[in-house]
Amino acid sequence: MKNVKYAKCVKCGKEYEATPNTTTCTCGGILDIVYDYDYIKAHFTRDDLERSQEWSMWRYRPFLPVEADSAPTPLRVGWSPLYRADNLARELGLKTLYIKDDGQNPTASLKDRASAMAVVKAREAGAHTIACSSTGNAASSLAGNAAAAGIPTYIFVPSRAPKGKVAQLRIFGATVISVDGSYEDTFELSKAAIEKWGWYNRNAAINPYLSEGKKTVTLEILEQLHWKVPDFIALSVGDGCTIAGAWKGLKDLYAAGFIDRLPRLISVQAEGCCPLNRAIMTATPWQPMEENTLADSIAVGVPRNADKALQAIEESDGLVVNVTDDEILAAMRLLGRTQGVFGEPAGVTGTAGVKKALERGILDPDATVVSVVTGNGLKDVANGIKAAGEPMLVRPSMDELLKAFDTNGIHP
Amino acid sequence: MKNVKYAKCVKCGKEYEATPNTTTCTCGGILDIVYDYDYIKAHFTRDDLERSQEWSMWRYRPFLPVEADSAPTPLRVGWSPLYRADNLARELGLKTLYIKDDGQNPTASLKDRASAMAVVKAREAGAHTIACSSTGNAASSLAGNAAAAGIPTYIFVPSRAPKGKVAQLRIFGATVISVDGSYEDTFELSKAAIEKWGWYNRNAAINPYLSEGKKTVTLEILEQLHWKVPDFIALSVGDGCTIAGAWKGLKDLYAAGFIDRLPRLISVQAEGCCPLNRAIMTATPWQPMEENTLADSIAVGVPRNADKALQAIEESDGLVVNVTDDEILAAMRLLGRTQGVFGEPAGVTGTAGVKKALERGILDPDATVVSVVTGNGLKDVANGIKAAGEPMLVRPSMDELLKAFDTNGIHP
């Protein structure tokens, strides 16, 4: 990999050769992939992208830690739509808002970006099996992307994972272990099993390549904005890998001269599970928390990528906002009604945070904001119904319809 | 619309001016939009498409019945991925198979193509409200595309509609009327209500523009194949609009000189609800049937677009195949395991038909086949679980994991 220098521990600074099997530092710290931006600058420009016909995350290969001869993955991951969200901006009282709908990925979440990367690195490592633990989306994205590539998977999910995600895993032919415990229990069991059987490790944070896949979301956003840098990018935060990846992508673009300034991040967590935001708000080291939120994808009491995430929020001079479950459900309705975008609870948490930050006066209404929807609402239909309610039921007659309209206060 | 001549009844041949509000013929027949192919040929070529940067169904505007100054719809509809499905082809013993994953549309089904068209035509008609009845996907796609465009919707669905589709409708802010009856009952109630309140009519078949939106699926397939015509295109069939639209797109390309021959269609219906295939198999007029299949999207006992669909199958010298519900569930597992594509039951019915046609020896294994997946499996998670089963549940300990693997015959 001519564009990659080495992997470096974010805790102790120790450097490692970036091999496909590289995981964490001996000190326990998470590794970060360090690039040779002089090399990248000499070989990759915005003009190259303008000529590119590769409409997936792999259009950014020169920014990605993959071997030159590695084949891309079969499913079309990335290049999800960025919508100018004028209807919603108007309701929020915000000047300019964009929605990046990453629920429009093959398995319907942003995690496809990381899993596609994992599949490429597993192939480079010559691995025959890939495993991970996940609250759901990393799991289903790995199962789908690996199935398409013909690689078997072992997947550990907490038993609370929503049915949609579990159905995906089973359909994709993964061996699924539903763990009767918390995400932390699930993670530890997967870790022990991965060590025992030597599977390729797609656990978030442990594998330093995953956030490099995730960073393609911000590479795309900036290209879709024709390199006009927004003031803020809002993201929901659980394990911390997504916001860390998003920041990495922005720093890459800056270092390679694609953009001339950096946006600020908005880190949004659920009030019932906000260890990272709490650490920033109280200026103390992060502490584990209970996992009390219906937004399963970000119900992470022991975030695996705390160091990188906290660094990202701080470096970007970011905002931190916590939202209640009710605010999350309201954001599901709001995004659906105004923009026709159906996000899962964690998928709309970023948008719920934008709303709250505006209400609290900590976000300038004249700002340009991009809010990333990280997962599709179809993955968690129970909470969709919880947010929006059941429809009216009528017998097939006009009289019954008129009565039902009347009862429900509907006047066509 | 300089590219459109008029609308013509497929039954009696009567011609009508193609206005945005045009519905059916006075004889009750369905209308077909007739184009001026000389005009299209003079103004649109394959080279134009090569230069186009519009990666949505609207890249085919010169083939579409919309006014030159009509704005496209906000959501990104179309340009779904076409995957070369070598893993699945190998298992089926078929030489060349492609999967067109139309579940990768904004509301996760092919129906987005028709609903985006409906939104444009409703705007052209100056309508303030759009209504339809649907087994689910037409409904959720209309609700989503209309919400993004700021247009209210009234939607009638049979109460059997899967939860995922109902959740979408509610989240998109539609007024949803769940009808305690069959699809036919639902349709009739919507018809009466549309007449009463004068809403814009997005009912399949009744509105002749919808299949013009749907035809973009075959325009895309052929462009994605670099105009190399496949031998067969397989589709699930319910109301008949999708297969009629698919055929219309192919005929457009042929008439405009984009392709030099036509593929044959494979019409796949559920054994428990196959009025159109039965008509072809028995060479008799079609008769209503019960709606006995778990593939809700094609559980249509009284197909609204029978004439166009039957014409399409016959003109193309098509194959007709009926599949059982078990074969549909098996196809869900097969597509997921081999290609990482999760389709809803009706979404995979085309692929189930390809498998059966090969087994029956009526499809040449040397043929090149495209199978269209019309909707995402996340819309109907209950049937996903039914197809693939629940995962094993273990307590978080290695001993428990070893026991569970042993019980389930798993040897990592």
Coordinates of C-alpha atoms in Angstrom, one line a residue, chain A residues 50 52-53 55 74-81 83 87 101 104-108 143-145 147-150 154 156-157 159 163-168 170-173 175-181 185-186 189 192-194 196-197 199 329 332-343 376 378-379 381 383-385 387-398 401-402 405 410-412, chain B residues 50 52-53 55 74-81 83 87 101 104-108 143-145 147-150 154 156-157 159 163-168 170-173 175-181 185-186 189 192-194 196-197 199 329 332-343 376 378-379 381 383-385 387-398 401-402 405 410-412:
Chain A
E50 CA -14.8 14.2 -11.8
S52 CA -14.5 8.6 -12.2
Q53 CA -17.4 6.3 -13.2
W55 CA -20.2 5.2 -8.1
P74 CA -19.6 -7.2 -5.0
L75 CA -22.4 -5.2 -3.4
R76 CA -22.8 -1.5 -4.3
V77 CA -21.8 0.3 -1.1
G78 CA -21.8 4.0 -0.8
W79 CA -22.6 7.0 -3.0
S80 CA -25.8 7.3 -1.0
P81 CA -28.0 10.3 -1.8
Y83 CA -30.7 15.6 -0.1
N87 CA -38.9 21.3 4.1
D101 CA -29.4 9.1 3.7
Q104 CA -29.7 3.6 1.2
N105 CA -26.9 1.1 1.4
P106 CA -27.2 -2.6 0.4
T107 CA -28.0 -3.8 3.9
A108 CA -29.5 -0.4 4.8
A143 CA -23.2 -11.0 6.8
G144 CA -24.5 -9.4 3.5
N145 CA -21.2 -8.2 2.1
A147 CA -22.2 -13.6 1.6
A148 CA -21.9 -11.8 -1.7
A149 CA -18.1 -12.4 -1.6
G150 CA -18.6 -16.1 -0.7
Y154 CA -20.0 -16.0 12.7
F156 CA -22.7 -12.3 17.8
V157 CA -25.6 -10.1 18.6
S159 CA -30.7 -10.8 22.1
K163 CA -36.1 -8.4 14.4
G164 CA -35.3 -6.8 11.1
K165 CA -31.6 -7.0 11.7
V166 CA -31.8 -10.6 12.9
A167 CA -33.8 -11.6 9.8
Q168 CA -31.1 -10.1 7.6
R170 CA -30.3 -15.3 9.0
I171 CA -31.2 -14.7 5.3
F172 CA -27.6 -13.9 4.5
G173 CA -26.7 -17.4 5.8
T175 CA -24.1 -18.4 11.8
V176 CA -25.9 -16.2 14.3
I177 CA -25.3 -16.4 18.1
S178 CA -27.9 -14.4 19.9
V179 CA -26.4 -13.6 23.3
D180 CA -28.6 -13.3 26.4
G181 CA -26.8 -10.3 27.8
D185 CA -21.2 -9.4 27.2
T186 CA -21.7 -10.0 23.5
L189 CA -17.9 -13.6 24.1
A192 CA -13.0 -15.2 23.2
A193 CA -14.4 -17.1 20.2
I194 CA -12.4 -15.2 17.7
K196 CA -10.1 -19.6 20.0
W197 CA -10.9 -20.2 16.3
W199 CA -11.5 -16.0 12.6
L329 CA -39.2 9.1 18.0
M332 CA -38.4 9.8 13.0
R333 CA -41.8 11.3 12.3
L334 CA -40.3 14.7 11.4
L335 CA -37.8 13.3 8.8
G336 CA -40.4 11.0 7.3
R337 CA -43.2 13.7 7.0
T338 CA -41.0 16.5 5.7
Q339 CA -38.4 14.7 3.6
G340 CA -39.7 11.2 2.9
V341 CA -36.7 9.7 4.7
F342 CA -37.4 6.8 7.2
G343 CA -34.5 6.3 9.6
N376 CA -33.0 2.6 7.5
L378 CA -37.3 -0.7 8.1
K379 CA -34.7 -2.4 10.3
V381 CA -40.4 -1.5 12.4
N383 CA -40.1 1.5 16.9
G384 CA -41.5 2.9 13.6
I385 CA -45.0 2.0 14.7
A387 CA -43.2 6.6 16.7
A388 CA -46.1 7.0 14.3
G389 CA -48.9 4.8 15.6
E390 CA -51.2 2.3 13.9
P391 CA -53.5 3.3 11.0
M392 CA -57.2 3.6 11.3
L393 CA -59.0 0.3 10.4
V394 CA -62.3 0.5 8.4
R395 CA -64.6 -2.0 6.8
P396 CA -64.9 -1.6 3.0
S397 CA -67.8 0.8 2.8
M398 CA -68.0 4.6 2.2
L401 CA -64.9 5.6 5.8
L402 CA -66.9 8.7 6.5
F405 CA -62.6 10.2 9.1
I410 CA -59.9 14.1 9.1
H411 CA -61.6 16.5 6.7
P412 CA -60.5 15.8 3.2
Chain B
E50 CA -22.9 8.2 -21.7
S52 CA -25.4 12.1 -18.5
Q53 CA -24.6 12.7 -14.9
W55 CA -28.0 8.9 -11.9
P74 CA -36.6 15.0 -4.6
L75 CA -35.8 11.4 -3.7
R76 CA -33.2 9.5 -5.7
V77 CA -35.3 6.9 -7.5
G78 CA -33.7 4.4 -9.9
W79 CA -30.2 3.5 -11.1
S80 CA -30.4 0.6 -8.7
P81 CA -27.5 -1.9 -8.9
Y83 CA -25.3 -7.5 -10.0
N87 CA -22.6 -17.6 -7.1
D101 CA -31.8 -5.2 -7.0
Q104 CA -32.3 -0.4 -3.3
N105 CA -34.8 2.4 -4.0
P106 CA -35.7 5.2 -1.5
T107 CA -38.7 3.4 -0.1
A108 CA -37.2 0.0 -0.9
A143 CA -46.3 8.3 0.7
G144 CA -42.5 8.8 0.7
N145 CA -42.1 10.5 -2.7
A147 CA -43.9 13.7 1.4
A148 CA -40.5 14.7 0.0
A149 CA -42.4 16.9 -2.6
G150 CA -44.6 18.4 0.1
Y154 CA -54.6 9.4 1.3
F156 CA -55.8 2.6 1.2
V157 CA -54.2 -0.7 2.1
S159 CA -55.3 -4.9 6.6
K163 CA -46.0 -4.1 9.3
G164 CA -42.9 -2.7 7.6
K165 CA -44.9 -1.2 4.8
V166 CA -47.6 0.2 7.2
A167 CA -44.8 1.7 9.4
Q168 CA -43.4 3.5 6.3
R170 CA -47.3 6.3 8.9
I171 CA -43.8 7.7 9.3
F172 CA -44.2 9.5 5.9
G173 CA -47.2 11.2 7.3
T175 CA -53.5 9.4 6.0
V176 CA -53.7 5.7 6.0
I177 CA -56.9 3.7 5.8
S178 CA -56.4 0.1 6.6
V179 CA -59.3 -1.8 4.9
D180 CA -60.7 -4.9 6.6
G181 CA -61.1 -6.8 3.3
D185 CA -62.3 -4.3 -1.6
T186 CA -59.6 -1.9 -0.9
L189 CA -63.2 1.9 -1.6
A192 CA -65.2 5.7 -4.6
A193 CA -63.2 8.1 -2.3
I194 CA -61.1 9.4 -5.1
K196 CA -65.9 11.9 -4.1
W197 CA -63.0 14.1 -3.1
W199 CA -57.8 13.5 -5.4
L329 CA -39.3 -18.8 1.0
M332 CA -35.3 -15.7 -0.1
R333 CA -32.7 -17.9 1.6
L334 CA -30.9 -18.6 -1.7
L335 CA -30.6 -15.0 -2.9
G336 CA -29.4 -14.0 0.6
R337 CA -26.9 -16.7 1.1
T338 CA -25.3 -16.6 -2.3
Q339 CA -25.6 -13.0 -3.3
G340 CA -26.2 -10.9 -0.1
V341 CA -29.5 -9.7 -1.5
F342 CA -32.5 -9.8 0.8
G343 CA -35.8 -9.6 -1.1
N376 CA -36.6 -5.3 0.0
L378 CA -36.9 -5.6 5.4
K379 CA -40.5 -4.7 4.4
V381 CA -39.5 -9.3 8.4
N383 CA -41.7 -13.8 6.4
G384 CA -37.9 -13.3 6.5
I385 CA -37.8 -15.0 9.9
A387 CA -37.9 -18.3 5.7
A388 CA -34.7 -18.4 7.6
G389 CA -35.6 -19.3 11.2
E390 CA -34.6 -17.7 14.6
P391 CA -31.0 -17.7 15.7
M392 CA -29.6 -19.8 18.5
L393 CA -29.8 -18.1 21.9
V394 CA -26.8 -18.6 24.3
R395 CA -25.9 -17.2 27.7
P396 CA -22.6 -15.2 27.6
S397 CA -20.1 -17.9 28.3
M398 CA -17.7 -20.0 26.2
L401 CA -21.3 -21.4 23.2
L402 CA -19.6 -24.7 22.8
F405 CA -22.6 -25.2 18.6
I410 CA -21.8 -26.4 14.0
H411 CA -18.1 -27.2 13.8
P412 CA -16.0 -24.0 13.4

